[in-house]
PDB file of C-alpha atoms in Angstrom:
ATOM      1  CA  MET A   1      -0.018   0.143  -0.261  1.00  0.00           C
ATOM      2  CA  ALA A   2       1.310   3.406  -0.929  1.00  0.00           C
ATOM      3  CA  HIS A   3       2.470   5.396   1.965  1.00  0.00           C
ATOM      4  CA  ARG A   4       0.238   8.630   2.523  1.00  0.00           C
ATOM      5  CA  LEU A   5       1.960  12.009   2.278  1.00  0.00           C
ATOM      6  CA  GLN A   6       2.019  13.946   5.661  1.00  0.00           C
ATOM      7  CA  ILE A   7       3.043  17.349   5.713  1.00  0.00           C
ATOM      8  CA  ARG A   8       5.080  18.418   8.849  1.00  0.00           C
ATOM      9  CA  LEU A   9       6.403  21.789   8.107  1.00  0.00           C
ATOM     10  CA  LEU A  10       4.483  24.780   6.704  1.00  0.00           C
ATOM     11  CA  THR A  11       6.764  27.732   5.808  1.00  0.00           C
ATOM     12  CA  TRP A  12       5.011  31.249   5.424  1.00  0.00           C
ATOM     13  CA  ASP A  13       5.396  34.437   3.454  1.00  0.00           C
ATOM     14  CA  VAL A  14       4.576  37.494   5.442  1.00  0.00           C
ATOM     15  CA  LYS A  15       3.881  40.867   3.629  1.00  0.00           C
ATOM     16  CA  ASP A  16       0.484  40.507   2.134  1.00  0.00           C
ATOM     17  CA  THR A  17      -0.003  36.989   3.197  1.00  0.00           C
ATOM     18  CA  LEU A  18      -0.048  37.347   7.200  1.00  0.00           C
ATOM     19  CA  LEU A  19       0.197  41.269   7.427  1.00  0.00           C
ATOM     20  CA  ARG A  20      -0.370  44.326   5.433  1.00  0.00           C
ATOM     21  CA  LEU A  21       0.282  48.131   6.000  1.00  0.00           C
ATOM     22  CA  ARG A  22      -2.308  49.725   7.783  1.00  0.00           C
ATOM     23  CA  HIS A  23      -2.457  52.540   5.586  1.00  0.00           C
ATOM     24  CA  PRO A  24      -1.507  52.924   1.987  1.00  0.00           C
ATOM     25  CA  LEU A  25       2.360  53.518   1.377  1.00  0.00           C
ATOM     26  CA  GLY A  26       1.811  56.853  -0.225  1.00  0.00           C
ATOM     27  CA  GLU A  27      -0.386  58.205   2.571  1.00  0.00           C
ATOM     28  CA  GLU A  28       2.089  57.008   4.877  1.00  0.00           C
ATOM     29  CA  TYR A  29       4.822  59.118   3.314  1.00  0.00           C
ATOM     30  CA  ALA A  30       2.862  62.034   2.758  1.00  0.00           C
ATOM     31  CA  THR A  31       1.790  61.975   6.440  1.00  0.00           C
ATOM     32  CA  LYS A  32       5.323  62.054   7.438  1.00  0.00           C
ATOM     33  CA  ALA A  33       6.190  64.641   5.066  1.00  0.00           C
ATOM     34  CA  ARG A  34       3.379  66.854   6.436  1.00  0.00           C
ATOM     35  CA  ALA A  35       4.654  66.867   9.580  1.00  0.00           C
ATOM     36  CA  HIS A  36       8.030  68.040   8.443  1.00  0.00           C
ATOM     37  CA  GLY A  37       6.497  70.817   6.676  1.00  0.00           C
ATOM     38  CA  LEU A  38       6.451  69.298   3.114  1.00  0.00           C
ATOM     39  CA  GLU A  39       3.309  68.746   0.972  1.00  0.00           C
ATOM     40  CA  VAL A  40       3.594  65.803  -1.469  1.00  0.00           C
ATOM     41  CA  GLU A  41       0.716  64.013  -3.028  1.00  0.00           C
ATOM     42  CA  PRO A  42       0.392  60.446  -1.835  1.00  0.00           C
ATOM     43  CA  SER A  43      -0.208  59.267  -5.417  1.00  0.00           C
ATOM     44  CA  ALA A  44       3.036  60.694  -6.499  1.00  0.00           C
ATOM     45  CA  LEU A  45       4.860  59.119  -3.681  1.00  0.00           C
ATOM     46  CA  GLU A  46       3.102  55.807  -4.176  1.00  0.00           C
ATOM     47  CA  GLN A  47       4.292  55.875  -7.979  1.00  0.00           C
ATOM     48  CA  GLY A  48       7.811  57.235  -6.946  1.00  0.00           C
ATOM     49  CA  PHE A  49       7.889  54.463  -4.482  1.00  0.00           C
ATOM     50  CA  ARG A  50       7.384  51.760  -7.132  1.00  0.00           C
ATOM     51  CA  GLN A  51      10.106  53.103  -9.264  1.00  0.00           C
ATOM     52  CA  ALA A  52      12.730  53.639  -6.643  1.00  0.00           C
ATOM     53  CA  TYR A  53      12.316  50.227  -4.951  1.00  0.00           C
ATOM     54  CA  ARG A  54      12.242  48.418  -8.443  1.00  0.00           C
ATOM     55  CA  ALA A  55      15.230  50.343  -9.484  1.00  0.00           C
ATOM     56  CA  GLN A  56      17.188  49.836  -6.009  1.00  0.00           C
ATOM     57  CA  SER A  57      16.425  46.190  -6.086  1.00  0.00           C
ATOM     58  CA  HIS A  58      17.720  45.763  -9.550  1.00  0.00           C
ATOM     59  CA  SER A  59      20.986  47.619  -8.595  1.00  0.00           C
ATOM     60  CA  PHE A  60      21.535  46.259  -5.054  1.00  0.00           C
ATOM     61  CA  PRO A  61      19.570  42.966  -4.724  1.00  0.00           C
ATOM     62  CA  ASN A  62      18.681  41.666  -1.060  1.00  0.00           C
ATOM     63  CA  TYR A  63      19.223  45.151   0.601  1.00  0.00           C
ATOM     64  CA  GLY A  64      22.647  45.609  -1.219  1.00  0.00           C
ATOM     65  CA  LEU A  65      24.520  43.310   1.454  1.00  0.00           C
ATOM     66  CA  SER A  66      26.914  42.248  -1.297  1.00  0.00           C
ATOM     67  CA  HIS A  67      27.598  45.735  -2.132  1.00  0.00           C
ATOM     68  CA  GLY A  68      28.431  46.784   1.533  1.00  0.00           C
ATOM     69  CA  LEU A  69      25.013  48.298   2.383  1.00  0.00           C
ATOM     70  CA  THR A  70      23.326  47.764   5.425  1.00  0.00           C
ATOM     71  CA  SER A  71      19.382  47.143   5.050  1.00  0.00           C
ATOM     72  CA  ARG A  72      18.684  50.525   6.996  1.00  0.00           C
ATOM     73  CA  GLN A  73      20.882  52.270   4.555  1.00  0.00           C
ATOM     74  CA  TRP A  74      19.247  50.548   1.543  1.00  0.00           C
ATOM     75  CA  TRP A  75      15.750  51.951   2.751  1.00  0.00           C
ATOM     76  CA  LEU A  76      16.765  55.243   3.411  1.00  0.00           C
ATOM     77  CA  ASP A  77      18.133  55.453  -0.140  1.00  0.00           C
ATOM     78  CA  VAL A  78      14.883  54.164  -1.239  1.00  0.00           C
ATOM     79  CA  VAL A  79      12.964  56.951   0.632  1.00  0.00           C
ATOM     80  CA  LEU A  80      15.320  59.626  -0.591  1.00  0.00           C
ATOM     81  CA  GLN A  81      15.001  58.460  -4.482  1.00  0.00           C
ATOM     82  CA  THR A  82      11.204  58.076  -3.879  1.00  0.00           C
ATOM     83  CA  PHE A  83      10.541  61.898  -2.906  1.00  0.00           C
ATOM     84  CA  HIS A  84      13.182  62.859  -5.709  1.00  0.00           C
ATOM     85  CA  LEU A  85      10.751  61.062  -8.134  1.00  0.00           C
ATOM     86  CA  ALA A  86       7.654  62.815  -6.637  1.00  0.00           C
ATOM     87  CA  GLY A  87       9.304  66.171  -7.339  1.00  0.00           C
ATOM     88  CA  VAL A  88      10.992  66.987  -3.998  1.00  0.00           C
ATOM     89  CA  GLN A  89      14.554  68.159  -4.997  1.00  0.00           C
ATOM     90  CA  ASP A  90      15.872  68.810  -1.315  1.00  0.00           C
ATOM     91  CA  ALA A  91      17.574  65.532  -0.094  1.00  0.00           C
ATOM     92  CA  GLN A  92      18.358  67.483   3.192  1.00  0.00           C
ATOM     93  CA  ALA A  93      14.942  68.055   3.722  1.00  0.00           C
ATOM     94  CA  VAL A  94      14.012  64.576   3.137  1.00  0.00           C
ATOM     95  CA  ALA A  95      16.691  63.016   5.151  1.00  0.00           C
ATOM     96  CA  PRO A  96      14.801  63.158   8.750  1.00  0.00           C
ATOM     97  CA  ILE A  97      11.573  62.078   6.923  1.00  0.00           C
ATOM     98  CA  ALA A  98      13.373  59.028   5.539  1.00  0.00           C
ATOM     99  CA  GLU A  99      14.765  58.438   9.272  1.00  0.00           C
ATOM    100  CA  GLN A 100      11.486  58.803  10.470  1.00  0.00           C
ATOM    101  CA  LEU A 101       9.786  56.488   8.357  1.00  0.00           C
ATOM    102  CA  TYR A 102      12.375  53.626   8.933  1.00  0.00           C
ATOM    103  CA  LYS A 103      11.803  53.776  12.430  1.00  0.00           C
ATOM    104  CA  ASP A 104       8.047  53.834  11.785  1.00  0.00           C
ATOM    105  CA  PHE A 105       7.944  50.761   9.563  1.00  0.00           C
ATOM    106  CA  SER A 106       9.841  48.969  12.218  1.00  0.00           C
ATOM    107  CA  HIS A 107       6.735  49.392  14.589  1.00  0.00           C
ATOM    108  CA  PRO A 108       3.887  46.922  14.886  1.00  0.00           C
ATOM    109  CA  CYS A 109       1.436  49.743  14.968  1.00  0.00           C
ATOM    110  CA  THR A 110       2.207  50.486  11.159  1.00  0.00           C
ATOM    111  CA  TRP A 111       1.009  46.789  10.219  1.00  0.00           C
ATOM    112  CA  GLN A 112      -2.073  45.079  10.459  1.00  0.00           C
ATOM    113  CA  VAL A 113      -2.673  41.092  10.750  1.00  0.00           C
ATOM    114  CA  LEU A 114      -4.895  40.106   7.890  1.00  0.00           C
ATOM    115  CA  ASP A 115      -8.006  38.347   8.635  1.00  0.00           C
ATOM    116  CA  GLY A 116      -7.833  34.827   9.502  1.00  0.00           C
ATOM    117  CA  ALA A 117      -4.213  34.655   9.824  1.00  0.00           C
ATOM    118  CA  GLU A 118      -4.066  34.331  13.508  1.00  0.00           C
ATOM    119  CA  ASP A 119      -6.831  31.706  13.621  1.00  0.00           C
ATOM    120  CA  THR A 120      -5.303  29.760  10.753  1.00  0.00           C
ATOM    121  CA  LEU A 121      -1.749  29.847  12.406  1.00  0.00           C
ATOM    122  CA  ARG A 122      -3.426  28.674  15.552  1.00  0.00           C
ATOM    123  CA  GLU A 123      -5.263  25.887  13.986  1.00  0.00           C
ATOM    124  CA  CYS A 124      -2.051  24.577  12.149  1.00  0.00           C
ATOM    125  CA  ARG A 125      -0.157  24.527  15.499  1.00  0.00           C
ATOM    126  CA  THR A 126      -2.978  22.541  16.939  1.00  0.00           C
ATOM    127  CA  ARG A 127      -3.154  20.075  14.101  1.00  0.00           C
ATOM    128  CA  GLY A 128       0.691  19.340  14.908  1.00  0.00           C
ATOM    129  CA  LEU A 129       2.434  21.297  12.142  1.00  0.00           C
ATOM    130  CA  ARG A 130       5.494  23.045  12.606  1.00  0.00           C
ATOM    131  CA  LEU A 131       5.448  26.511  11.493  1.00  0.00           C
ATOM    132  CA  ALA A 132       8.540  28.918  10.076  1.00  0.00           C
ATOM    133  CA  VAL A 133       8.654  32.024   8.189  1.00  0.00           C
ATOM    134  CA  ILE A 134      10.702  32.389   4.671  1.00  0.00           C
ATOM    135  CA  SER A 135      10.506  36.124   3.978  1.00  0.00           C
ATOM    136  CA  ASN A 136      12.230  38.741   1.599  1.00  0.00           C
ATOM    137  CA  PHE A 137      12.245  41.081   4.644  1.00  0.00           C
ATOM    138  CA  ASP A 138      14.883  42.978   6.654  1.00  0.00           C
ATOM    139  CA  ARG A 139      15.984  42.599  10.546  1.00  0.00           C
ATOM    140  CA  ARG A 140      13.070  44.418  11.667  1.00  0.00           C
ATOM    141  CA  LEU A 141      10.724  41.291  11.085  1.00  0.00           C
ATOM    142  CA  GLU A 142      11.016  39.521  14.333  1.00  0.00           C
ATOM    143  CA  GLY A 143       9.950  42.693  16.335  1.00  0.00           C
ATOM    144  CA  ILE A 144       7.237  43.438  14.099  1.00  0.00           C
ATOM    145  CA  LEU A 145       5.953  39.755  14.595  1.00  0.00           C
ATOM    146  CA  GLY A 146       6.247  39.740  18.218  1.00  0.00           C
ATOM    147  CA  GLY A 147       4.831  43.244  18.851  1.00  0.00           C
ATOM    148  CA  LEU A 148       1.742  42.005  16.736  1.00  0.00           C
ATOM    149  CA  GLY A 149       1.620  38.674  18.685  1.00  0.00           C
ATOM    150  CA  LEU A 150       2.538  36.115  15.769  1.00  0.00           C
ATOM    151  CA  ARG A 151       6.021  35.517  16.712  1.00  0.00           C
ATOM    152  CA  GLU A 152       4.912  32.531  19.206  1.00  0.00           C
ATOM    153  CA  HIS A 153       3.471  30.618  16.177  1.00  0.00           C
ATOM    154  CA  PHE A 154       6.854  30.285  14.630  1.00  0.00           C
ATOM    155  CA  ASP A 155       9.951  27.672  15.269  1.00  0.00           C
ATOM    156  CA  PHE A 156      11.887  30.293  13.475  1.00  0.00           C
ATOM    157  CA  VAL A 157      12.145  33.368  11.293  1.00  0.00           C
ATOM    158  CA  LEU A 158      14.213  33.170   8.429  1.00  0.00           C
ATOM    159  CA  THR A 159      14.757  36.727   6.565  1.00  0.00           C
ATOM    160  CA  SER A 160      16.474  37.074   3.221  1.00  0.00           C
ATOM    161  CA  GLU A 161      18.958  39.608   5.031  1.00  0.00           C
ATOM    162  CA  ALA A 162      19.874  36.794   7.595  1.00  0.00           C
ATOM    163  CA  ALA A 163      20.042  33.981   4.775  1.00  0.00           C
ATOM    164  CA  GLY A 164      21.816  35.955   2.552  1.00  0.00           C
ATOM    165  CA  TRP A 165      19.496  35.194  -0.364  1.00  0.00           C
ATOM    166  CA  PRO A 166      16.131  36.173  -1.377  1.00  0.00           C
ATOM    167  CA  LYS A 167      13.282  34.151  -2.616  1.00  0.00           C
ATOM    168  CA  PRO A 168      12.991  32.415  -5.098  1.00  0.00           C
ATOM    169  CA  ASP A 169      16.672  31.571  -4.693  1.00  0.00           C
ATOM    170  CA  PRO A 170      16.622  27.926  -3.865  1.00  0.00           C
ATOM    171  CA  ARG A 171      19.165  28.464  -1.083  1.00  0.00           C
ATOM    172  CA  ILE A 172      16.817  30.201   1.049  1.00  0.00           C
ATOM    173  CA  PHE A 173      14.444  27.598   1.013  1.00  0.00           C
ATOM    174  CA  GLN A 174      17.278  24.956   1.620  1.00  0.00           C
ATOM    175  CA  GLU A 175      18.488  26.681   4.466  1.00  0.00           C
ATOM    176  CA  ALA A 176      15.045  26.748   6.172  1.00  0.00           C
ATOM    177  CA  LEU A 177      14.772  22.919   5.683  1.00  0.00           C
ATOM    178  CA  ARG A 178      18.168  22.833   7.113  1.00  0.00           C
ATOM    179  CA  LEU A 179      17.054  24.730  10.170  1.00  0.00           C
ATOM    180  CA  ALA A 180      13.906  22.510  10.575  1.00  0.00           C
ATOM    181  CA  HIS A 181      15.662  19.207  10.008  1.00  0.00           C
ATOM    182  CA  MET A 182      12.952  18.488   7.407  1.00  0.00           C
ATOM    183  CA  GLU A 183      12.976  16.764   3.707  1.00  0.00           C
ATOM    184  CA  PRO A 184      11.348  19.021   1.204  1.00  0.00           C
ATOM    185  CA  VAL A 185       8.659  16.143   0.315  1.00  0.00           C
ATOM    186  CA  VAL A 186       7.023  16.948   4.098  1.00  0.00           C
ATOM    187  CA  ALA A 187       7.241  20.680   3.592  1.00  0.00           C
ATOM    188  CA  ALA A 188       4.931  23.119   2.023  1.00  0.00           C
ATOM    189  CA  HIS A 189       5.281  27.048   1.465  1.00  0.00           C
ATOM    190  CA  VAL A 190       2.263  29.517   1.511  1.00  0.00           C
ATOM    191  CA  GLY A 191       2.603  33.042  -0.014  1.00  0.00           C
ATOM    192  CA  ASP A 192       1.070  35.597  -2.313  1.00  0.00           C
ATOM    193  CA  ASN A 193       3.880  35.461  -5.039  1.00  0.00           C
ATOM    194  CA  TYR A 194       3.775  33.349  -7.869  1.00  0.00           C
ATOM    195  CA  LEU A 195       7.665  33.240  -8.457  1.00  0.00           C
ATOM    196  CA  CYS A 196       8.821  33.653  -4.919  1.00  0.00           C
ATOM    197  CA  ASP A 197       6.345  31.670  -3.121  1.00  0.00           C
ATOM    198  CA  TYR A 198       4.661  29.081  -5.462  1.00  0.00           C
ATOM    199  CA  GLN A 199       7.384  28.294  -8.004  1.00  0.00           C
ATOM    200  CA  GLY A 200      10.244  28.969  -5.590  1.00  0.00           C
ATOM    201  CA  PRO A 201       9.656  26.320  -2.974  1.00  0.00           C
ATOM    202  CA  ARG A 202       8.853  23.707  -5.879  1.00  0.00           C
ATOM    203  CA  ALA A 203      12.204  24.086  -7.284  1.00  0.00           C
ATOM    204  CA  VAL A 204      13.781  22.481  -4.335  1.00  0.00           C
ATOM    205  CA  GLY A 205      11.002  19.750  -4.000  1.00  0.00           C
ATOM    206  CA  MET A 206       8.533  21.596  -1.679  1.00  0.00           C
ATOM    207  CA  HIS A 207       4.845  21.913  -1.855  1.00  0.00           C
ATOM    208  CA  SER A 208       3.387  25.148  -2.255  1.00  0.00           C
ATOM    209  CA  PHE A 209       0.296  27.078  -2.146  1.00  0.00           C
ATOM    210  CA  LEU A 210      -0.632  30.352  -3.614  1.00  0.00           C
ATOM    211  CA  VAL A 211      -2.791  32.946  -1.587  1.00  0.00           C
ATOM    212  CA  VAL A 212      -4.614  34.853  -4.243  1.00  0.00           C
ATOM    213  CA  GLY A 213      -7.621  36.871  -2.437  1.00  0.00           C
ATOM    214  CA  PRO A 214     -10.838  37.474  -3.975  1.00  0.00           C
ATOM    215  CA  GLN A 215      -9.315  39.563  -7.433  1.00  0.00           C
ATOM    216  CA  ALA A 216      -9.503  37.891 -10.711  1.00  0.00           C
ATOM    217  CA  LEU A 217      -6.410  35.613 -11.362  1.00  0.00           C
ATOM    218  CA  ASP A 218      -3.612  36.600 -13.339  1.00  0.00           C
ATOM    219  CA  PRO A 219      -3.615  34.435 -16.698  1.00  0.00           C
ATOM    220  CA  VAL A 220      -0.317  33.224 -15.892  1.00  0.00           C
ATOM    221  CA  VAL A 221      -1.356  31.959 -12.450  1.00  0.00           C
ATOM    222  CA  ARG A 222      -4.600  30.279 -13.771  1.00  0.00           C
ATOM    223  CA  ASP A 223      -2.990  28.482 -16.734  1.00  0.00           C
ATOM    224  CA  SER A 224      -0.463  27.080 -14.682  1.00  0.00           C
ATOM    225  CA  VAL A 225      -1.192  26.594 -11.025  1.00  0.00           C
ATOM    226  CA  PRO A 226      -3.789  23.743 -10.169  1.00  0.00           C
ATOM    227  CA  LYS A 227      -7.021  24.903  -8.661  1.00  0.00           C
ATOM    228  CA  GLU A 228      -5.920  23.022  -5.484  1.00  0.00           C
ATOM    229  CA  HIS A 229      -3.056  24.988  -5.033  1.00  0.00           C
ATOM    230  CA  ILE A 230      -4.869  28.257  -5.068  1.00  0.00           C
ATOM    231  CA  LEU A 231      -6.208  29.849  -1.767  1.00  0.00           C
ATOM    232  CA  PRO A 232      -8.585  32.445  -2.317  1.00  0.00           C
ATOM    233  CA  SER A 233      -8.319  33.092   1.609  1.00  0.00           C
ATOM    234  CA  LEU A 234      -6.319  31.551   4.580  1.00  0.00           C
ATOM    235  CA  ALA A 235      -9.429  29.865   5.689  1.00  0.00           C
ATOM    236  CA  HIS A 236      -8.892  27.638   2.576  1.00  0.00           C
ATOM    237  CA  LEU A 237      -5.634  26.168   3.616  1.00  0.00           C
ATOM    238  CA  LEU A 238      -6.397  23.315   6.051  1.00  0.00           C
ATOM    239  CA  PRO A 239      -8.830  21.947   3.475  1.00  0.00           C
ATOM    240  CA  ALA A 240      -6.130  22.308   0.735  1.00  0.00           C
ATOM    241  CA  LEU A 241      -3.683  20.360   2.985  1.00  0.00           C
ATOM    242  CA  ASP A 242      -6.251  17.819   3.475  1.00  0.00           C
ATOM    243  CA  CYS A 243      -6.673  17.357  -0.167  1.00  0.00           C
ATOM    244  CA  LEU A 244      -2.811  17.402  -0.908  1.00  0.00           C
ATOM    245  CA  GLU A 245      -2.376  14.741   1.811  1.00  0.00           C
ATOM    246  CA  GLY A 246      -5.293  12.843   0.365  1.00  0.00           C
ATOM    247  CA  SER A 247      -7.491  12.822   3.610  1.00  0.00           C
ATOM    248  CA  THR A 248     -10.533  14.314   4.286  1.00  0.00           C
ATOM    249  CA  PRO A 249     -11.354  16.997   6.985  1.00  0.00           C
ATOM    250  CA  GLY A 250     -11.639  15.400  10.597  1.00  0.00           C
ATOM    251  CA  LEU A 251      -9.452  12.341   9.805  1.00  0.00           C
TER     252      LEU A 251
END
């Protein structure tokens, strides 16, 4: 008789899977700018951030660690460039705003736990699953999770800054498996990014589930991800695990 698959380790993405910003990023930036006497449109800051983040990630991947940067300096540079792209040319005026934003985004109050996240983590623990984080976040993540009451659910938190490799690099998933003393076949990853959280773990032999929310599916996702691997919400996770393991709820 074939041996029934049993998942023993669940690894988790964090941003937009378990947490999200309490307020839109452009509003957060604009509010802090206003407190320092600068009026900038939130939409211009939102657009500027997307451009600055993309360029910084391309030039200095994974917080520029291999280029001698710290994650803090990496983020300060992103903020300075964001305001520059939004039309603020005075870098000296923006510097204290960047410092304040870095501190504010370290605080749990800037973030909120997504609906169903805490209940799902608790149910996973009750089921006997080991839980861990694999996130393209920086060193601030431990404090954020602790302040929001989520850190206690995880055996360990592995950030790309600590690991030295960002998702979807296979080495960050392999490091998580090493820390957990688990084989990939009994591990599954949960996240909202197709490349980083769905394809990445599968490249090392793990299982994976993609959190997509209520919005219409991207055609690439729709055509390449089996529907049993798609989670419209975190409440769908345990039934999807049951399906993966070939069991039925309650057995």
